[in-house]
RNA sequence: GCCUGGGUGGGGUAGCUGGUUAUCCUAUGGGACUGUGGAUCCUACGACUCGGGUUCGAAUCCCGACCCGGGCCCCA
């Protein structure tokens, strides 16, 4: 019986890895230019980290196990919780704001689908220590630019939980959470039923439905009329005006909600075409998690990009690197290896390891798409030179190794 | 966890109203052409996802598992 990879995991071959690294590096470049520093956290954590954040319900979708020391361990299903844990554990007394980015694999026990795997990759950033609209706007702008660098233009939707929450402030906390979940699901019918069930006032009901239905240019003004002059409203307006400064296009959507209480205000999502049911490539918002993990309250904001979904739709193609193949004969193998080693200081160089004959070596060079071939034969060596052959034109010339290196270094990639 | 479509060599396929040795293309290894590539020829390798059942006989029909795709649920 042949062993297969576990369900929902993937192998990446060199061609695909080249694409992934290319996009990854472009995203890294953006993060670095914006002054964010890379961090790395463990692949596994104590399971409480994730149940504290998301509740016991996530256990069914988590890879967990008991280790030999009888600790309950989980493979990380996301990276925000580990980052905040790291902050609480060792960085609370450092200058704010802290700006981090990460790119790593995460694990969730879910049914695989298009754009959904059991091992998947997230590229994310967190900015820790600021509750200001400036931080929120920066994070959103950074997300958009990162996606643009990957060649992706999505639909940006921005909302603010504080506005809907203010409307619900007199309700019991459990009722509020339940309502936020229903809003997030866009389950209007369920929402209506639940509101009836708890005997919500008609006035509030009406306002709630109007709020979450607001979209587009006038959404903010209408929201202000509905809800009045509250702090969340002002901050949201401040945020939107900053998004204008960044030149971003966005849709106001107060229907973006989160059932979980640690979200503090701004939330945003970016959607793309071509992904089927998993059309969200990026999600983020402002949150307060550190108190939950035993630290001081620290406002933060961040996002995570679904890297695999980005790769699914992006057309970015790295330039193919040039490849050189050194070709030799039975009586010049050793000299050829030495020459190949010199070429390797400057260009990607192959040499036969199959004991192939001359003609088959050229044939192999052809099938792997070598741009040039360096022929090391007795005739050439006697003249102190090698033959450099351009595989595209077929032209060939006698050069010293140094001359050949110079020639190859000057060649543009293609 | 639910609904739905599908699994034939490494890749792509024919066969699938049961009946010889499972078809073809491609890729790969070796060889021929004995220091100049994509060709040609020879040769090798290599599959019915797995397990039950029906049958004289199953790639083909039935059931289950596994895997892949699409949609739900979830989306921290």
Coordinates of C-alpha atoms (C1' of nucleotides) in Angstrom, one line a residue:
Chain A
X1 CA 0.0 0.0 0.0
X2 CA 1.4 3.3 -1.1
X3 CA 1.7 6.0 1.6
X4 CA -0.2 9.2 0.7
X5 CA 0.0 12.6 2.2
X6 CA -2.5 13.3 4.9
X7 CA -5.8 14.7 3.8
X8 CA -5.9 18.4 3.3
X9 CA -2.1 18.7 3.0
X10 CA -0.1 19.4 -0.1
X11 CA 3.3 18.9 -1.6
X12 CA 4.9 21.8 -3.4
X13 CA 7.1 21.1 -6.3
X14 CA 10.0 23.4 -7.4
X15 CA 7.9 25.3 -10.0
X16 CA 5.1 26.0 -7.5
X17 CA 7.6 26.9 -4.8
X18 CA 9.2 29.4 -7.0
X19 CA 5.8 31.1 -7.4
X20 CA 5.1 31.0 -3.7
X21 CA 8.4 32.3 -2.7
X22 CA 8.1 35.1 -5.2
X23 CA 4.8 36.3 -3.9
X24 CA 5.9 35.7 -0.3
X25 CA 9.0 37.8 -0.8
X26 CA 7.0 40.6 -2.4
X27 CA 4.7 40.6 0.7
X28 CA 7.7 40.6 3.0
X29 CA 9.1 43.5 1.1
X30 CA 5.9 45.5 1.8
X31 CA 5.9 44.7 5.5
X32 CA 9.6 45.7 5.8
X33 CA 9.1 48.9 4.0
X34 CA 6.3 49.8 6.3
X35 CA 8.6 49.2 9.3
X36 CA 7.2 45.9 10.5
X37 CA 9.6 43.3 11.9
X38 CA 9.3 39.6 11.3
X39 CA 8.5 37.3 14.1
X40 CA 8.1 33.6 14.5
X41 CA 6.2 31.7 17.2
X42 CA 6.1 27.9 17.9
X43 CA 4.2 25.6 15.6
X44 CA 2.4 24.3 18.7
X45 CA 1.0 25.9 21.8
X46 CA -0.9 25.0 24.9
X47 CA -4.4 24.4 23.9
X48 CA -5.8 26.8 26.4
X49 CA -4.3 29.7 24.3
X50 CA -6.9 28.9 21.6
X51 CA -9.8 27.9 23.8
X52 CA -9.4 31.1 25.8
X53 CA -9.6 33.1 22.7
X54 CA -12.3 31.3 20.7
X55 CA -14.1 29.1 23.2
X56 CA -14.4 25.4 23.6
X57 CA -16.3 25.1 20.4
X58 CA -13.1 25.3 18.4
X59 CA -11.8 22.0 19.8
X60 CA -13.5 20.1 17.1
X61 CA -11.6 22.0 14.4
X62 CA -8.2 21.9 16.0
X63 CA -5.3 19.4 15.8
X64 CA -4.4 18.6 19.3
X65 CA -2.6 15.9 21.3
X66 CA -1.3 15.1 24.7
X67 CA 2.5 15.1 24.7
X68 CA 4.7 12.7 26.7
X69 CA 4.7 15.1 29.7
X70 CA 0.9 14.9 29.7
X71 CA 0.5 18.5 28.4
X72 CA -2.5 19.2 26.1
X73 CA -1.0 20.7 23.0
X74 CA -2.5 22.1 19.9
X75 CA -1.0 22.8 16.5
X76 CA -1.7 26.5 16.0
X77 CA -4.9 27.2 14.0
X78 CA -4.1 30.8 13.5
X79 CA -1.4 33.3 14.6
X80 CA -2.9 36.2 16.3
X81 CA -3.3 34.3 19.6
X82 CA 0.4 33.2 19.6
X83 CA 1.6 36.7 18.8
X84 CA -0.4 38.2 21.6
X85 CA 0.8 35.5 23.9
X86 CA 4.4 36.3 23.0
X87 CA 3.7 39.9 23.6
X88 CA 2.2 39.3 27.1
X89 CA 5.0 36.9 28.0
X90 CA 8.0 39.0 27.1
X91 CA 7.2 42.4 25.5
X92 CA 4.8 44.3 27.7
X93 CA 7.4 46.8 28.8
X94 CA 8.7 47.7 25.4
X95 CA 8.1 50.9 23.5
X96 CA 4.8 51.1 21.7
X97 CA 3.6 50.5 19.2
X98 CA 5.0 47.1 18.3
X99 CA 4.7 46.2 14.7
X100 CA 5.1 42.6 13.6
X101 CA 4.6 40.5 10.6
X102 CA 4.6 36.8 10.2
X103 CA 4.3 34.1 7.5
X104 CA 3.7 30.6 8.6
X105 CA 1.7 27.5 8.4
X106 CA -1.4 26.8 10.4
X107 CA -3.6 23.8 11.0
X108 CA -7.3 23.2 11.2
X109 CA -9.2 20.0 11.2
X110 CA -11.8 21.0 8.6
X111 CA -13.2 19.5 5.5
X112 CA -10.9 20.4 2.6
X113 CA -12.3 22.5 -0.2
X114 CA -11.2 24.9 -2.8
X115 CA -9.0 27.4 -1.0
X116 CA -9.3 25.5 2.3
X117 CA -6.7 23.0 3.5
X118 CA -5.8 21.4 6.8
X119 CA -2.4 22.8 6.6
X120 CA -2.5 26.3 5.2
X121 CA -0.4 29.5 5.2
X122 CA -1.2 32.8 6.7
X123 CA 0.6 36.1 6.1
X124 CA -0.4 38.6 8.7
X125 CA 0.6 41.7 10.6
X126 CA -0.3 43.0 14.1
X127 CA 0.2 46.4 15.5
X128 CA 0.2 46.3 19.3
X129 CA -0.4 49.2 21.6
X130 CA -2.5 51.7 19.7
X131 CA -6.3 52.1 19.8
X132 CA -6.2 55.0 17.4
X133 CA -7.8 55.4 14.0
X134 CA -4.3 56.0 12.6
X135 CA -3.2 52.5 13.5
X136 CA -6.4 51.0 12.1
X137 CA -6.1 52.9 8.8
X138 CA -2.4 52.0 8.5
X139 CA -3.2 48.3 8.9
X140 CA -5.9 48.4 6.3
X141 CA -3.7 50.3 3.9
X142 CA -0.9 47.8 4.4
X143 CA -3.2 44.9 3.7
X144 CA -4.4 46.4 0.5
X145 CA -0.8 47.2 -0.7
X146 CA 0.3 43.7 0.2
X147 CA -2.4 42.2 -2.0
X148 CA -1.6 44.6 -4.7
X149 CA 2.0 43.5 -4.7
X150 CA 0.7 40.1 -5.3
X151 CA -1.2 41.4 -8.2
X152 CA -4.6 41.2 -6.5
X153 CA -7.3 43.8 -6.3
X154 CA -10.1 42.8 -4.0
X155 CA -13.2 44.4 -2.5
X156 CA -12.5 46.1 0.8
X157 CA -15.3 46.1 3.3
X158 CA -15.0 48.1 6.5
X159 CA -17.2 48.1 9.5
X160 CA -17.1 49.0 13.2
X161 CA -18.5 46.7 15.9
X162 CA -18.9 49.6 18.4
X163 CA -21.8 51.0 16.5
X164 CA -24.0 48.0 16.5
X165 CA -22.9 47.2 20.0
X166 CA -23.9 50.6 21.3
X167 CA -27.4 50.0 20.0
X168 CA -27.4 46.7 22.0
X169 CA -25.8 48.1 25.1
X170 CA -28.7 47.5 27.4
X171 CA -29.1 43.8 26.5
X172 CA -27.6 40.9 28.4
X173 CA -24.1 40.1 27.2
X174 CA -25.0 36.6 26.0
X175 CA -27.9 38.0 24.0
X176 CA -25.6 40.6 22.5
X177 CA -23.0 38.0 21.4
X178 CA -25.7 35.8 19.9
X179 CA -27.1 38.8 18.0
X180 CA -23.6 39.7 16.7
X181 CA -23.1 36.1 15.5
X182 CA -26.4 36.2 13.6
X183 CA -25.6 39.5 12.1
X184 CA -22.2 38.2 11.0
X185 CA -23.9 35.2 9.3
X186 CA -26.3 37.6 7.6
X187 CA -29.1 35.4 8.9
X188 CA -31.9 37.9 9.0
X189 CA -34.6 35.4 9.6
X190 CA -32.8 33.9 12.6
X191 CA -32.1 37.4 13.9
X192 CA -35.7 38.4 13.6
X193 CA -36.8 35.3 15.5
X194 CA -34.2 35.7 18.2
X195 CA -35.1 39.4 18.7
X196 CA -38.8 38.3 19.1
X197 CA -37.7 35.6 21.5
X198 CA -36.0 38.0 23.8
X199 CA -38.8 40.6 23.4
X200 CA -36.6 43.3 22.0
X201 CA -38.1 46.7 21.6
X202 CA -39.5 47.5 18.2
X203 CA -37.5 50.7 18.0
X204 CA -34.2 49.0 18.6
X205 CA -35.1 46.2 16.2
X206 CA -35.9 48.6 13.5
X207 CA -32.7 50.5 14.0
X208 CA -30.6 47.3 14.1
X209 CA -31.9 46.1 10.7
X210 CA -31.4 49.5 9.2
X211 CA -27.9 49.7 10.5
X212 CA -26.7 46.4 9.3
X213 CA -28.3 47.1 5.9
X214 CA -26.4 50.3 5.4
X215 CA -24.0 50.3 2.5
X216 CA -22.2 52.8 0.4
X217 CA -21.5 56.5 0.5
X218 CA -24.2 57.7 2.8
X219 CA -23.9 54.8 5.3
X220 CA -22.0 56.8 7.8
X221 CA -24.3 59.7 7.8
X222 CA -27.3 57.6 8.1
X223 CA -25.7 55.6 10.9
X224 CA -25.0 58.8 12.8
X225 CA -28.6 59.8 12.5
X226 CA -29.7 56.5 13.8
X227 CA -27.3 56.1 16.6
X228 CA -26.4 59.6 17.6
X229 CA -23.1 61.1 18.6
X230 CA -21.2 58.2 20.2
X231 CA -17.5 57.6 20.5
X232 CA -17.5 54.6 18.2
X233 CA -19.1 56.7 15.5
X234 CA -16.5 59.4 15.8
X235 CA -13.7 57.0 15.6
X236 CA -15.2 55.2 12.7
X237 CA -15.5 58.5 10.8
X238 CA -11.9 59.4 11.7
X239 CA -10.9 56.1 10.3
X240 CA -12.7 56.5 7.1
X241 CA -11.3 59.9 6.5
X242 CA -7.8 58.5 6.9
X243 CA -8.6 55.7 4.5
X244 CA -9.4 58.5 2.0
X245 CA -6.0 60.0 2.7
X246 CA -4.5 56.6 1.8
X247 CA -6.5 56.7 -1.4
X248 CA -8.3 53.5 -0.7
X249 CA -11.6 52.5 -2.2
X250 CA -13.9 50.8 0.3
X251 CA -17.4 49.9 1.1
X252 CA -18.8 50.7 4.5
X253 CA -20.5 47.6 5.9
X254 CA -21.9 47.7 9.4
X255 CA -23.1 44.2 8.9
X256 CA -19.6 42.8 9.4
X257 CA -19.8 41.5 12.9
X258 CA -18.0 39.1 15.1
X259 CA -19.6 36.9 17.7
X260 CA -16.5 37.0 19.9
X261 CA -16.1 39.6 22.5
X262 CA -12.4 40.4 22.1
X263 CA -13.0 42.4 19.0
X264 CA -13.1 46.0 20.0
X265 CA -14.2 48.1 17.1
X266 CA -12.9 48.3 13.5
X267 CA -13.3 45.2 11.4
X268 CA -12.5 44.7 7.7
X269 CA -12.6 42.0 5.1
X270 CA -11.3 41.8 1.6
X271 CA -13.0 39.6 -1.0
X272 CA -11.9 38.3 -4.4
X273 CA -13.5 36.6 -7.3
X274 CA -12.5 33.2 -8.5
X275 CA -12.3 31.4 -5.2
X276 CA -15.7 29.8 -5.0
X277 CA -17.2 29.7 -1.5
X278 CA -13.9 30.7 0.1
X279 CA -13.9 34.2 -1.4
X280 CA -12.3 36.1 1.5
X281 CA -8.6 36.6 1.1
X282 CA -8.0 38.8 4.1
X283 CA -9.7 39.6 7.4
X284 CA -8.8 41.8 10.3
X285 CA -9.8 44.2 12.9
X286 CA -9.0 45.7 16.3
X287 CA -9.0 43.6 19.3
X288 CA -8.1 43.3 23.0
X289 CA -6.7 39.9 23.8
X290 CA -3.8 40.4 26.1
X291 CA -5.9 40.7 29.3
X292 CA -7.4 37.4 28.4
X293 CA -3.9 35.8 28.4
X294 CA -3.0 37.4 31.7
X295 CA -1.5 40.7 30.6
X296 CA -2.5 44.3 30.8
X297 CA -5.2 45.6 28.5
X298 CA -3.5 46.5 25.3
X299 CA -5.4 47.6 22.2
X300 CA -4.2 46.0 19.0
X301 CA -5.1 45.7 15.5
X302 CA -4.1 43.3 12.7
X303 CA -5.1 41.1 9.9
X304 CA -4.3 37.8 8.3
X305 CA -4.1 37.1 4.6
X306 CA -5.0 33.6 3.3
X307 CA -1.8 33.0 1.4
X308 CA -3.1 29.9 -0.4
X309 CA -6.1 31.8 -1.6
X310 CA -3.9 34.5 -2.9
X311 CA -1.8 31.9 -4.8
X312 CA -5.0 30.5 -6.2
X313 CA -5.9 33.6 -8.0
X314 CA -2.7 35.6 -8.5
X315 CA -1.0 35.4 -11.8
X316 CA 2.4 36.5 -10.6
X317 CA 5.1 34.7 -12.4
X318 CA 8.7 34.8 -11.3
X319 CA 11.2 35.2 -14.0
X320 CA 12.8 31.9 -14.9
X321 CA 16.4 31.7 -13.7
X322 CA 19.0 30.9 -16.3
X323 CA 20.5 27.5 -16.1
X324 CA 23.9 26.4 -17.4
X325 CA 24.8 22.8 -18.1
X326 CA 28.4 21.7 -18.2
X327 CA 28.9 18.9 -20.7
X328 CA 31.9 16.6 -20.7
X329 CA 33.3 13.4 -22.1
X330 CA 34.6 10.4 -20.3
X331 CA 38.1 11.7 -20.4
X332 CA 37.2 15.2 -19.2
X333 CA 34.8 14.5 -16.3
X334 CA 37.1 15.7 -13.6
X335 CA 38.1 18.9 -15.4
X336 CA 34.4 19.5 -16.0
X337 CA 33.5 19.2 -12.4
X338 CA 36.1 21.8 -11.5
X339 CA 34.9 24.2 -14.1
X340 CA 31.3 23.7 -13.1
X341 CA 32.3 24.6 -9.5
X342 CA 33.8 27.9 -10.8
X343 CA 30.7 28.7 -12.8
X344 CA 28.5 28.1 -9.7
X345 CA 30.1 31.1 -8.0
X346 CA 28.1 33.1 -10.5
X347 CA 25.3 31.2 -12.1
X348 CA 23.1 28.2 -11.5
X349 CA 25.1 25.3 -13.0
X350 CA 24.2 21.7 -13.7
X351 CA 26.5 18.9 -14.5
X352 CA 25.7 15.3 -15.5
X353 CA 25.6 12.8 -12.7
X354 CA 24.1 10.0 -14.7
X355 CA 27.2 9.0 -16.6
X356 CA 25.5 10.0 -19.8
X357 CA 27.1 10.2 -23.1
X358 CA 27.8 13.5 -24.8
X359 CA 24.7 13.6 -26.9
X360 CA 22.3 12.7 -24.1
X361 CA 23.8 15.4 -21.9
X362 CA 22.9 18.0 -24.5
X363 CA 19.6 16.5 -24.9
X364 CA 19.0 16.7 -21.2
X365 CA 20.2 20.3 -21.2
X366 CA 17.6 20.9 -23.8
X367 CA 14.7 19.3 -21.8
X368 CA 15.4 21.3 -18.6
X369 CA 15.5 24.5 -20.6
X370 CA 19.1 25.4 -20.2
X371 CA 20.0 28.7 -21.8
X372 CA 23.6 27.8 -22.4
X373 CA 25.8 24.8 -22.4
X374 CA 29.5 24.8 -21.6
X375 CA 31.3 22.0 -23.4
X376 CA 34.4 20.7 -21.8
X377 CA 36.2 18.4 -24.2
X378 CA 39.8 17.4 -24.9
X379 CA 40.1 19.7 -27.9
X380 CA 39.0 22.7 -25.8
X381 CA 41.1 21.9 -22.8
X382 CA 44.2 21.5 -25.0
X383 CA 43.6 25.1 -26.1
X384 CA 43.1 26.1 -22.4
X385 CA 39.4 27.0 -23.2
X386 CA 35.8 25.7 -23.2
X387 CA 33.1 26.0 -25.7
X388 CA 30.1 28.2 -24.8
X389 CA 27.0 27.3 -26.7
X390 CA 23.8 29.3 -26.8
X391 CA 21.0 26.8 -26.8
X392 CA 18.6 29.2 -28.4
X393 CA 20.7 30.4 -31.4
X394 CA 22.9 27.3 -31.5
X395 CA 25.9 29.5 -31.8
X396 CA 29.1 28.4 -30.2
X397 CA 32.4 30.0 -29.3
X398 CA 35.7 29.1 -27.8
X399 CA 36.4 31.0 -24.6
X400 CA 38.5 30.8 -21.5
X401 CA 36.5 29.9 -18.3
X402 CA 36.9 33.5 -17.1
X403 CA 35.6 34.8 -20.4
X404 CA 32.7 32.4 -20.3
X405 CA 31.8 33.5 -16.8
X406 CA 31.9 37.1 -17.9
X407 CA 29.6 36.3 -20.8
X408 CA 27.1 34.4 -18.7
X409 CA 27.0 37.0 -15.9
X410 CA 26.0 39.6 -18.5
X411 CA 23.1 37.7 -19.8
X412 CA 19.7 38.9 -18.8
X413 CA 17.5 36.3 -17.3
X414 CA 14.8 34.9 -19.5
Chain B
rG1 C1' -20.8 16.7 10.8
rC2 C1' -24.4 17.1 6.2
rC3 C1' -25.6 17.2 0.7
rU4 C1' -23.6 16.3 -4.2
rG5 C1' -20.2 14.7 -8.5
rG6 C1' -15.9 11.8 -9.3
rG7 C1' -11.4 8.1 -8.6
rU8 C1' -7.9 3.3 -14.7
rG9 C1' 0.4 3.4 -15.1
rG10 C1' 4.0 9.7 -13.1
rG11 C1' 0.5 13.0 -16.4
rG12 C1' -3.7 12.6 -20.0
rU13 C1' -7.1 8.7 -21.7
rA14 C1' -10.2 4.1 -24.2
rG15 C1' -13.0 0.4 -22.1
rC16 C1' -17.5 0.9 -17.8
rU17 C1' -25.6 -2.0 -21.3
rG18 C1' -20.1 -7.8 -17.0
rG19 C1' -16.7 -12.3 -21.0
rU20 C1' -9.3 -13.5 -24.0
rU21 C1' -3.2 -10.9 -22.4
rA22 C1' -7.0 -3.5 -20.1
rU23 C1' -6.4 0.7 -25.3
rC24 C1' -3.7 4.8 -27.0
rC25 C1' -0.7 9.3 -26.2
rU26 C1' 2.9 11.4 -23.2
rA27 C1' 6.7 11.2 -19.5
rU28 C1' 10.8 8.4 -17.4
rG29 C1' 15.2 4.6 -17.4
rG30 C1' 18.5 1.8 -20.9
rG31 C1' 20.2 1.2 -25.9
rA32 C1' 21.1 2.5 -31.4
rC33 C1' 22.8 6.9 -34.2
rU34 C1' 30.4 6.1 -31.4
rG35 C1' 32.2 15.4 -30.0
rU36 C1' 26.8 18.8 -30.8
rG37 C1' 20.0 19.5 -28.7
rG38 C1' 14.1 19.0 -29.7
rA39 C1' 13.7 13.7 -34.5
rU40 C1' 13.5 8.4 -35.4
rC41 C1' 13.8 3.3 -34.0
rC42 C1' 14.4 -0.7 -30.3
rU43 C1' 13.7 -1.8 -25.2
rA44 C1' 12.4 -1.5 -20.1
rC45 C1' 9.2 0.4 -16.4
rG46 C1' 4.3 1.2 -15.1
rA47 C1' -2.7 1.4 -13.5
rC48 C1' -8.2 -0.6 -12.8
rU49 C1' -7.9 3.6 -4.8
rC50 C1' -8.9 -0.2 -0.9
rG51 C1' -12.2 -3.9 1.4
rG52 C1' -16.5 -6.7 1.2
rG53 C1' -20.7 -8.6 -1.8
rU54 C1' -23.5 -10.4 -6.4
rU55 C1' -21.8 -13.8 -10.4
rC56 C1' -19.3 -19.5 -13.7
rG57 C1' -16.7 -14.7 -14.5
rA58 C1' -16.2 -7.7 -12.0
rA59 C1' -12.3 -2.0 -14.1
rU60 C1' -17.5 -2.6 -15.4
rC61 C1' -23.2 -4.0 -11.0
rC62 C1' -24.2 -3.3 -5.3
rC63 C1' -22.4 -1.7 -0.2
rG64 C1' -18.7 0.4 2.9
rA65 C1' -14.1 3.0 3.7
rC66 C1' -10.4 6.2 1.8
rC67 C1' -9.1 10.2 -1.4
rC68 C1' -10.2 14.5 -4.8
rG69 C1' -13.7 18.3 -6.5
rG70 C1' -18.3 21.5 -5.7
rG71 C1' -21.9 23.3 -2.1
rC72 C1' -23.4 23.7 3.3
rC73 C1' -21.7 24.2 8.6
rC74 C1' -17.7 26.7 10.5
rC75 C1' -14.6 30.6 9.5
rA76 C1' -11.0 31.8 15.7

